[in-house]
mmCIF file of C-alpha atoms in Angstrom:
data_model
loop_
_atom_site.group_PDB
_atom_site.id
_atom_site.type_symbol
_atom_site.label_atom_id
_atom_site.label_comp_id
_atom_site.label_asym_id
_atom_site.label_seq_id
_atom_site.Cartn_x
_atom_site.Cartn_y
_atom_site.Cartn_z
ATOM 1 C CA MET A 1 -8.446 10.883 33.338
ATOM 2 C CA ASN A 2 -5.203 9.475 31.900
ATOM 3 C CA PHE A 3 -2.446 9.313 34.521
ATOM 4 C CA ARG A 4 0.148 7.872 32.134
ATOM 5 C CA ALA A 5 3.534 9.273 33.058
ATOM 6 C CA VAL A 6 4.820 11.549 30.310
ATOM 7 C CA THR A 7 8.470 11.014 29.551
ATOM 8 C CA PRO A 8 10.492 14.207 29.346
ATOM 9 C CA ARG A 9 12.620 12.549 26.687
ATOM 10 C CA PRO A 10 10.624 11.016 23.849
ATOM 11 C CA GLN A 11 12.047 8.599 21.332
ATOM 12 C CA LEU A 12 11.881 9.402 17.632
ATOM 13 C CA TRP A 13 11.676 6.318 15.451
ATOM 14 C CA ILE A 14 12.545 6.632 11.770
ATOM 15 C CA LEU A 15 11.458 4.308 8.976
ATOM 16 C CA ARG A 16 12.911 5.004 5.563
ATOM 17 C CA HIS A 17 10.548 4.180 2.703
ATOM 18 C CA GLY A 18 10.995 0.921 0.797
ATOM 19 C CA GLU A 19 12.829 0.524 -2.477
ATOM 20 C CA THR A 20 11.819 2.425 -5.618
ATOM 21 C CA GLU A 21 13.300 2.048 -9.093
ATOM 22 C CA TRP A 22 15.418 5.159 -8.520
ATOM 23 C CA SER A 23 16.630 4.219 -5.033
ATOM 24 C CA LYS A 24 17.630 0.878 -6.538
ATOM 25 C CA SER A 25 19.582 2.549 -9.372
ATOM 26 C CA GLY A 26 21.099 5.272 -7.165
ATOM 27 C CA GLN A 27 19.279 8.188 -8.792
ATOM 28 C CA TYR A 28 18.446 11.189 -6.626
ATOM 29 C CA THR A 29 14.728 10.993 -5.870
ATOM 30 C CA GLY A 30 13.492 14.161 -4.237
ATOM 31 C CA LEU A 31 9.966 15.255 -5.046
ATOM 32 C CA THR A 32 9.365 12.863 -7.961
ATOM 33 C CA ASP A 33 6.504 10.774 -6.634
ATOM 34 C CA LEU A 34 7.593 7.245 -7.497
ATOM 35 C CA PRO A 35 5.862 4.075 -6.305
ATOM 36 C CA LEU A 36 7.570 1.283 -4.405
ATOM 37 C CA THR A 37 8.909 -1.672 -6.338
ATOM 38 C CA VAL A 38 7.588 -5.139 -5.491
ATOM 39 C CA GLU A 39 10.761 -5.578 -3.409
ATOM 40 C CA GLY A 40 10.082 -2.223 -1.721
ATOM 41 C CA GLU A 41 6.604 -3.360 -0.733
ATOM 42 C CA GLN A 42 8.034 -6.558 0.748
ATOM 43 C CA GLN A 43 10.649 -4.545 2.650
ATOM 44 C CA ALA A 44 7.885 -2.406 4.175
ATOM 45 C CA VAL A 45 6.000 -5.527 5.274
ATOM 46 C CA GLU A 46 9.219 -6.847 6.876
ATOM 47 C CA ALA A 47 9.738 -3.533 8.715
ATOM 48 C CA ARG A 48 6.409 -4.138 10.422
ATOM 49 C CA LYS A 49 8.010 -6.958 12.411
ATOM 50 C CA VAL A 50 10.412 -4.478 14.014
ATOM 51 C CA LEU A 51 7.717 -1.888 14.715
ATOM 52 C CA ASP A 52 4.925 -4.202 15.934
ATOM 53 C CA THR A 53 6.335 -4.327 19.448
ATOM 54 C CA VAL A 54 6.202 -0.547 19.951
ATOM 55 C CA ASP A 55 3.177 1.458 21.065
ATOM 56 C CA PHE A 56 3.409 4.673 19.031
ATOM 57 C CA ASP A 57 1.693 7.795 20.309
ATOM 58 C CA LEU A 58 2.040 9.538 16.960
ATOM 59 C CA VAL A 59 2.900 8.325 13.460
ATOM 60 C CA LEU A 60 3.879 10.828 10.792
ATOM 61 C CA THR A 61 4.657 10.226 7.138
ATOM 62 C CA SER A 62 5.988 12.209 4.251
ATOM 63 C CA PRO A 63 3.066 12.847 1.887
ATOM 64 C CA LEU A 64 4.982 11.303 -1.034
ATOM 65 C CA ARG A 65 3.449 7.984 -2.055
ATOM 66 C CA ARG A 66 6.561 5.856 -1.509
ATOM 67 C CA ALA A 67 6.523 6.896 2.161
ATOM 68 C CA ARG A 68 2.731 6.691 2.540
ATOM 69 C CA ARG A 69 2.676 3.182 1.060
ATOM 70 C CA THR A 70 5.558 2.112 3.306
ATOM 71 C CA ALA A 71 3.650 3.420 6.336
ATOM 72 C CA GLU A 72 0.533 1.547 5.246
ATOM 73 C CA LEU A 73 2.341 -1.763 4.675
ATOM 74 C CA ALA A 74 4.256 -1.388 7.942
ATOM 75 C CA GLY A 75 0.928 -1.220 9.785
ATOM 76 C CA PHE A 76 0.168 2.514 9.917
ATOM 77 C CA PRO A 77 -2.493 3.284 7.291
ATOM 78 C CA ASP A 78 -3.708 6.318 9.268
ATOM 79 C CA ALA A 79 -0.304 8.015 9.607
ATOM 80 C CA GLN A 80 -0.563 11.805 9.591
ATOM 81 C CA HIS A 81 0.892 13.504 6.525
ATOM 82 C CA GLU A 82 3.826 15.728 7.481
ATOM 83 C CA PRO A 83 4.810 17.989 4.561
ATOM 84 C CA LEU A 84 8.072 18.945 6.292
ATOM 85 C CA ALA A 85 9.261 15.335 5.950
ATOM 86 C CA VAL A 86 9.536 15.267 2.150
ATOM 87 C CA GLU A 87 12.902 14.424 0.676
ATOM 88 C CA TRP A 88 15.519 17.012 -0.261
ATOM 89 C CA ASN A 89 14.497 18.947 -3.375
ATOM 90 C CA TYR A 90 17.414 18.000 -5.626
ATOM 91 C CA GLY A 91 16.660 20.638 -8.257
ATOM 92 C CA ASP A 92 18.629 20.035 -11.455
ATOM 93 C CA TYR A 93 20.018 16.772 -10.037
ATOM 94 C CA GLU A 94 16.592 15.139 -9.692
ATOM 95 C CA GLY A 95 16.752 11.709 -11.326
ATOM 96 C CA ILE A 96 20.543 11.823 -11.746
ATOM 97 C CA SER A 97 22.988 9.614 -9.849
ATOM 98 C CA SER A 98 25.920 11.056 -7.939
ATOM 99 C CA ASP A 99 28.198 8.740 -9.975
ATOM 100 C CA LEU A 100 27.134 10.550 -13.136
ATOM 101 C CA ILE A 101 27.672 13.952 -11.504
ATOM 102 C CA ARG A 102 31.167 12.868 -10.416
ATOM 103 C CA LYS A 103 32.131 12.151 -14.034
ATOM 104 C CA ASP A 104 32.224 15.938 -14.526
ATOM 105 C CA ASN A 105 33.163 16.832 -10.953
ATOM 106 C CA PRO A 106 35.163 13.993 -9.311
ATOM 107 C CA ASP A 107 35.136 15.721 -5.905
ATOM 108 C CA TYR A 108 31.339 16.117 -5.814
ATOM 109 C CA LEU A 109 29.528 15.338 -2.567
ATOM 110 C CA ILE A 110 25.964 16.504 -2.022
ATOM 111 C CA TRP A 111 26.869 17.295 1.599
ATOM 112 C CA THR A 112 29.398 19.950 0.603
ATOM 113 C CA HIS A 113 28.468 20.953 -2.958
ATOM 114 C CA GLY A 114 24.675 20.903 -2.688
ATOM 115 C CA VAL A 115 22.392 20.863 -5.711
ATOM 116 C CA PRO A 116 21.768 23.537 -8.351
ATOM 117 C CA ASN A 117 18.285 25.067 -8.333
ATOM 118 C CA GLY A 118 17.143 22.918 -5.413
ATOM 119 C CA GLU A 119 17.088 23.216 -1.645
ATOM 120 C CA THR A 120 20.204 24.051 0.296
ATOM 121 C CA LEU A 121 21.347 21.718 3.043
ATOM 122 C CA ASP A 122 20.408 24.404 5.567
ATOM 123 C CA GLU A 123 16.877 24.603 4.167
ATOM 124 C CA VAL A 124 16.431 20.850 4.568
ATOM 125 C CA ALA A 125 17.894 21.085 8.091
ATOM 126 C CA ALA A 126 15.412 23.841 8.970
ATOM 127 C CA ARG A 127 12.560 21.466 8.105
ATOM 128 C CA ALA A 128 14.178 18.725 10.188
ATOM 129 C CA ASP A 129 14.612 21.126 13.114
ATOM 130 C CA LYS A 130 10.883 21.827 13.138
ATOM 131 C CA ILE A 131 10.119 18.121 13.386
ATOM 132 C CA VAL A 132 12.677 17.633 16.165
ATOM 133 C CA ALA A 133 11.141 20.552 18.078
ATOM 134 C CA ARG A 134 7.634 19.118 17.597
ATOM 135 C CA VAL A 135 8.703 15.735 18.977
ATOM 136 C CA LEU A 136 10.622 17.212 21.915
ATOM 137 C CA GLU A 137 7.724 19.465 22.872
ATOM 138 C CA SER A 138 5.049 16.797 22.370
ATOM 139 C CA GLY A 139 5.234 15.084 25.750
ATOM 140 C CA LEU A 140 4.810 11.789 23.898
ATOM 141 C CA ASP A 141 6.832 8.641 24.491
ATOM 142 C CA ASN A 142 7.269 7.213 20.991
ATOM 143 C CA VAL A 143 6.891 9.014 17.688
ATOM 144 C CA LEU A 144 7.431 7.311 14.328
ATOM 145 C CA ILE A 145 8.212 9.181 11.135
ATOM 146 C CA VAL A 146 8.225 7.492 7.737
ATOM 147 C CA ALA A 147 10.464 9.514 5.472
ATOM 148 C CA HIS A 148 13.358 9.454 3.011
ATOM 149 C CA GLY A 149 17.067 8.653 2.953
ATOM 150 C CA HIS A 150 18.825 12.013 2.939
ATOM 151 C CA PHE A 151 16.097 13.698 4.945
ATOM 152 C CA SER A 152 16.288 11.019 7.654
ATOM 153 C CA ARG A 153 20.051 11.334 7.830
ATOM 154 C CA ILE A 154 19.796 15.105 8.260
ATOM 155 C CA LEU A 155 17.020 14.625 10.826
ATOM 156 C CA THR A 156 19.339 12.316 12.758
ATOM 157 C CA ALA A 157 22.186 14.829 12.711
ATOM 158 C CA ARG A 158 19.883 17.557 13.987
ATOM 159 C CA TRP A 159 18.478 15.278 16.740
ATOM 160 C CA LEU A 160 22.071 14.734 17.847
ATOM 161 C CA GLU A 161 22.643 18.512 17.776
ATOM 162 C CA LEU A 162 25.205 18.124 14.983
ATOM 163 C CA PRO A 163 25.592 20.257 11.855
ATOM 164 C CA PRO A 164 23.357 18.885 9.082
ATOM 165 C CA ALA A 165 26.336 17.850 6.911
ATOM 166 C CA GLU A 166 27.185 15.260 9.573
ATOM 167 C CA GLY A 167 24.233 13.296 8.208
ATOM 168 C CA ARG A 168 26.771 11.960 5.725
ATOM 169 C CA HIS A 169 27.871 9.504 8.428
ATOM 170 C CA PHE A 170 24.477 7.810 8.855
ATOM 171 C CA ILE A 171 23.891 5.504 5.912
ATOM 172 C CA LEU A 172 20.323 4.218 5.895
ATOM 173 C CA GLY A 173 19.041 1.464 3.636
ATOM 174 C CA THR A 174 15.523 1.265 2.254
ATOM 175 C CA ALA A 175 12.818 0.282 4.765
ATOM 176 C CA LYS A 176 15.295 0.288 7.651
ATOM 177 C CA VAL A 177 14.225 1.332 11.152
ATOM 178 C CA CYS A 178 16.160 3.547 13.556
ATOM 179 C CA THR A 179 15.498 4.877 17.025
ATOM 180 C CA LEU A 180 16.745 8.225 18.247
ATOM 181 C CA GLY A 181 16.642 8.683 21.991
ATOM 182 C CA TRP A 182 18.903 9.447 24.899
ATOM 183 C CA ASP A 183 21.982 8.459 26.835
ATOM 184 C CA LYS A 184 20.774 9.915 30.123
ATOM 185 C CA LYS A 185 20.389 13.596 29.056
ATOM 186 C CA THR A 186 22.407 13.416 25.843
ATOM 187 C CA PRO A 187 20.634 12.895 22.499
ATOM 188 C CA ALA A 188 21.794 9.554 21.103
ATOM 189 C CA ILE A 189 21.213 6.844 18.525
ATOM 190 C CA VAL A 190 19.560 3.928 20.324
ATOM 191 C CA ARG A 191 19.164 1.606 17.305
ATOM 192 C CA TRP A 192 20.257 1.982 13.704
ATOM 193 C CA GLY A 193 19.284 0.207 10.519
ATOM 194 C CA LEU A 194 17.108 -2.590 11.935
#
């Protein structure tokens, strides 16, 4: 029988996937299934150094190949595919940079204007909420999720019990690691962008 004490407050670790050609150029990359660049693969290998010291009870990954490959190179080839962790469906803005969109609409921000014919911010947040609930109800100590830039930022906002648009404040580079945990009983960011 396992008598390991179950923490009532698990930590959720986030690893954003490594660089792709579109993340490098600033193009919105939602459901387009791009591979990592050579640099992106190296970034994922480097992320392993941060994660090697942690004993993860559960590792989840977006099913998109840039996330799966990042998980593999970071030391988690058997990560469970989590369909809820895919990136925002950018609809008509897939493959387009926000700089290009702002040429026609200088005030454009994805956080307030959204995307035509794609997911709403609230729809992405609903997916994030399900993952937060799963982690909080799991009874596990450390859960890692390998996911995407905007999705991870929204996931962070929802962990912190903030509106999803507050994800705008959490910039996250490719293959960077974050830890979401607690300040006593308050959801908090423990580490960001390692």
